[in-house]
Structure formats: structure tokens, C-alpha cells
Amino acid sequence: MGKQTFYITTPIYYPSDKLHIGHSYTTVICDAFARYHRMAGDEVLFLTGTDEHGQKIQRRAEAKGVPPQEFVDDIVATIKDLWVRLNISYDDFVRTTEPRHHRAVQEIFRRIYAKGDIYKSEYEGWYCTPCETFWLERQLVEGKCPNPDCRRPVELTKEESYFFRMSKYAGRWRQFIEENPDFIQPASRRNEMIKFVEQGLEDLCISRTTFDWGIPVPIEEPGGKKHVIYVWFDALTNYLTGCGWPEADPAKYEKFWPADVHVVGKEIVRFHTIIWPIMLMAADLPLPKTVFGHGWLVLEGEKMSKSKGNVIDPVILCNKYSADALRYFLCREVVFGQDGSYSEAALVSRINADLANDLGNLIHRTQAMNEKYFARIVPAAAELPGDDPVGRLVASLKSLAGETVAEYRRQMEGFGLNEALAAVWRLLGRANKFIDEAAPWNLAKDQSPAGRDRLATVMNALAEVIRIVAFLIYPVMPVTAGKVWDQLGLSGRGPVAGQTLDDAEWGKLPAGVEFHRAEPLFPRIDPATLEVAPEATPAAAPAPAPAAPAELDIADFQKLDLRVAKVLRAECIPGTDKLLKLQIDLGAEQRQIVAGIALHYTPEELVGKEIVVVANLKPAKLRGEVSQGMLLAASTPDHAVLSLVTAERPVPPGSRVK
Ligand code: MSP
């Protein structure tokens, strides 16, 4: 029998800004599933990419004064770099600006047009550019975008457009959803979608003429009018492009389509479970097997997003705590399908409790005892008499290990990632307890052959658990799994990445392996060294001068990203007498900062000033306003005079202060 195939996709990300840990969450999860399926013996296609067209990107590029292609090229490079840092093992990366993707989008458009399901008409309605979504008047909430995470102003749009006859497919869609109850997961999202369609399915506007950053509609227009294809119609098609459709690689398409799962955030489930399946129905192509809508990573109850200024940079966390620690946190802390909270304290607590303690200690204790009692060579297990208490303890550990692997497989096949990890940690907990119960240090006192047998069997069992755990943590922590593998003297069997899960079976530990000494996998982190929580970060609050400021290493100073910023707008914040809200230009981006300087400066006199800001400070919220940075000011000891630090000669906004 040939290998089974497994095709998994992430959403393709907008390269409008650097990605944050919310985006990393989706990708890390997909990577864990992809790695699991490879280890389980499947032939995997793991696809990710970038969604590069549309009005939002075009406007961002214009604001920066560069051509859109140049704009996205720069950001795509940072996205690819992030995936390298996070060890994302994608097989292909579709950029929607690639020719192979243009061909796929134009082909699906042509097919649906040829069927008569695309027609031309006049669009009049509302458009939310940040969400790249059309809305009807009745859907707006207080005149704004109804997406609860957005609620930004919408634009009245009136233009000649092509329309996709979605309404015709409402009945077929409903029938498909009923016949395929697992298509939309989790079930709660399925119910939401059914309700949405019950309200009536409108035809969808799928072309735009008021800007040109997109894939041209492949139909000759009278008068040479240029239509570009709606960005979601374009983006969704990436899942076909990535498997070789229509002509790039027919064998790949045959092998992998339909996709096994599209993993997407809950806010875009609607596009993936209504528009996308109907596009495929209309083009007479098979539908994906599952769309899984996961929850959001939230910070203080709000979805992380650049526009709210509450984003956390995954690169900083990788550098500080390692990619594996962050990956583990993301996969373990959040129940897959539900929202989960991010905080650095929670990350550190997972590292200390689960990684340093449960996993690290088990390995460290086992290695040390194995070295002491068996000169590092893992002994073979002995046949202990049935009534031997140590034998019974080992048998129970062995049976839990077997159950854990089975449970882990079941959970991973059903997208229960955090449950799968919970099962592994139950085994680790049991193994640590087993050491205390079997007390090898007592067994070692008995030098009789029976005593040696018991000790050998205990040490063998522990090494066996650690070997099995290396398999099970591999999808989530590939680097750590590799270290454990090598430490256990298994590198001669090839890298952990090339192992098959069938070998995660008790008794397959090769005879005579040497359990090496190694650095601790995850040193404990002192929670007292944590940075101040974002909400407590004061912006330009006149802090009392420390009696004797500590000396800094140059490396510490270099951690500060000080930049010149031009003040574009400034206004008072109602209800406060000290705070001003400033919109500043940092060259590559515009930001908002809140500063406690209203008693010293009027908003008018600030506009146009070139001030100095700390640009890499965690965002904070002050009086409900997000502050993405802190300005620098000098103050007399009694705070009577405050003087802003400004650039002495004009320099471009964003210039580094060194
Ligand atoms: N370009 C579209 C997707 C097109 S797919 C054919 C898009 N891009 S996005 O960059 O805005 O977001 C991509 C995905 O990032 C979201 O679906 C979601 O999965 C993920 N997340 C962004 N912020 C997130 C959180 N705060 N938490 C969890 N995931 C989040 O939408």
C-alpha cells in the first residue's frame, strides 16, 4: 500500500507589516501537525505563503512611497526569516504575485465565467479596506465594519464589477454541510456559518476597477477598462496553486488535492467555508476535507493586532527563550479552537514547570543515575519475577507509555494538539514519580544479582520513556527532541526528524546505547527577572531619579531602539490633564504614543517637532489609548520644567539615535 497523503495549509499572510505571535500561532500549529504526519509515515504537503494584492497593500506602499512589489518583497523577506527562526518546515510558499498563481486564479475565474456563474453589474455598497471585505448597509454596526475585531470606518464604493453567482449555490452548500458534518470544525463555528447562510446568500462582487494592484480579470473589456480580481477570490486560490493546479504539476495535484485541512483563524472561517467551497463547486473541483477555525491569542482580553498596538514580537521571544519554548507554549497553553491569553509570565511559568522541571529534571536525574550506576551505558531490562514490586512499577509505567502513544495519536489525528501534549506530560509526571517510588539509590545498595536486575530494569525503563517522549515532543519541539535523541546516544540511528512513530514503542531502545551528559535543556528562569507588564509601562512619566544609576554594558544600551520621530498630530486625551496623544512618523511606519507632557507643551507646539522616542518598548495602554513607544524628555528635579529631547539638525524620521 502506498503512503497516505496529508495536505495542510496556513492562511496566507498579508505582508502589510511584520508578523506577530498571533500569526506565528497559526503557523506553529500547522507545523506541528505537518511534522506529526511525516513522523506517522504520511507524505505531507505543508503550504504557507503571502497574500500580496489588494487595496490595503497598495495604500501602504503608496504611503511609503515605494512600488507595491518592492514594498511586499521587503516584508515577505522578514516573514520567511521568521519562519526560519521558528523552524517552520513548510514544503512550499505561495506568493500571490507569482506567475504560477496568476495562472491558477485566471483559470478558475475563466471556468466559473464559462459556466455562466460570473456576470457583470454595478456594485454599490460598503468596503472595509483593512478587512478587504464588502458589506451591505444592513450588516454595518453603527455605520462601521461589523467585524467585532475591526469596527473601523468603511468606504462607500460604487463601481462596475464582476459578480460571482453565489446565491445559486446556497442549497448545494447546505446539503454539503449536512452530508459532511466534520467539514467545519470545531462544531460551534459550523453552527455560526449555517446561521450566516440562513440569513440569505448574496452574489459576491469579485472585481475592482478603482485600483490596479491585483490579478487582471482574464476577459477582454470593451474600451480597455481594467478590472482586477477581488483579493479574497485571488488569495483563496493559493491552495490550488500550491499543489500544482492547473498545469504546473498535475501529478502533485492528483496526489494532494483535496486538501486535508485548511487551518485558519476564526475571523476568516466565513471566507473559507462559504466562498471557497462555492468557488470550487462552481469550478467543478473537489472540496477540501476540513476547515479548522482556531481561536485568537489575546492580550488583556483583546485580539493582538498591529492596529491596536498590542502586538508581541515573536523574534524577541525566540531570542530570549528559544523557538522551542515559544512553540511549546503556543501549542500547549491555548485549547485548539478557543481563544487563549498570552503573557510573558505564563510563558515563563510553562518553561519552568513543564520544560525545566517535568521534562528537564527527568532527563537530568536519569542521566546522572545511569552514569553513576552503569557508567553511562543504558542497561538491558531483566525479567523480574511477577510478584516483584519493582517489576510491577515498571509494568505500570510501560502500560501508561503505550496508552500515551495511542492517546497522542488519536488526539493529533483529531486536531487535539494541547490534549496530545497534556497526555505526554502525564507520562512525564508518572515517570518522575516512578523514580521516587522505585528509589534507584536504595536499589543500588543491593549488590546481589537480583538487586542489579532491579536497578537495571528501572534505569532501562526510564531511558525507554525518555526515548518515547523524544518522538512525541518532536512535532512541537524539534530542536529539543533532537537534543534528547543525541543525548540518549541514538544519533547513529539517524536524526530524530527521520524517525517513524511506529518505533515509539516500548522495547525498541537499542542495546548498549550511551546516555551522555549534556547542558540542561531548559534552565530555570527567575520570574523576578521578567520585564514590567505592558499595562504598567509608563510613557514619559517623570520617574524619580535613582540615587546612583547602575552602570550599563554597551550591549545593554544597544538593546534600546532610539529613533527620531516627527510629530504629525497631537491632541489632548479627554478626562486627563497630563496626557497627550501623538501620532508620529517613524519613517517606515506611523504610530501613536501617549506622553505625560500636557502640563508643559500644547498640542499645537508639538506638531512638526522631531523628537526622540524609544521605539522598541512594549506597547502599553494609558486611559484606554495605546502607546507604542515613549518619548524622551529632560526634567528638573521638582518637575517644574520639562524639555523634550529633539534632533538638533533635521534628519529623516526613523533615523537611529546612537
Ligand atoms: N490574508 C488573509 C488570509 C487569506 S487566506 C486565503 C489574512 N491575513 S492576516 O495576515 O491578516 O491573518 C492571517 C491569520 O493570522 C489569521 O487568520 C489568523 O489565523 C492569524 N492571526 C492573526 N492574529 C491572530 C491572533 N491574535 N491570534 C491568533 N491568530 C491570529 O487574514
XYZ file of C-alpha atoms in Angstrom, residues 14 60 88 144 156 206 230 237 337 511 564 590 616:
13
model
C -0.829 39.948 4.401
C 0.541 51.018 2.415
C 8.712 26.017 10.239
C -18.736 50.833 10.776
C -18.865 53.759 0.080
C -15.267 39.796 -7.353
C -11.045 40.722 -5.736
C -6.998 30.042 -4.898
C -10.236 26.100 18.727
C 21.015 -2.335 23.493
C 13.924 60.309 15.648
C 3.261 55.738 11.749
C 11.110 49.070 20.920
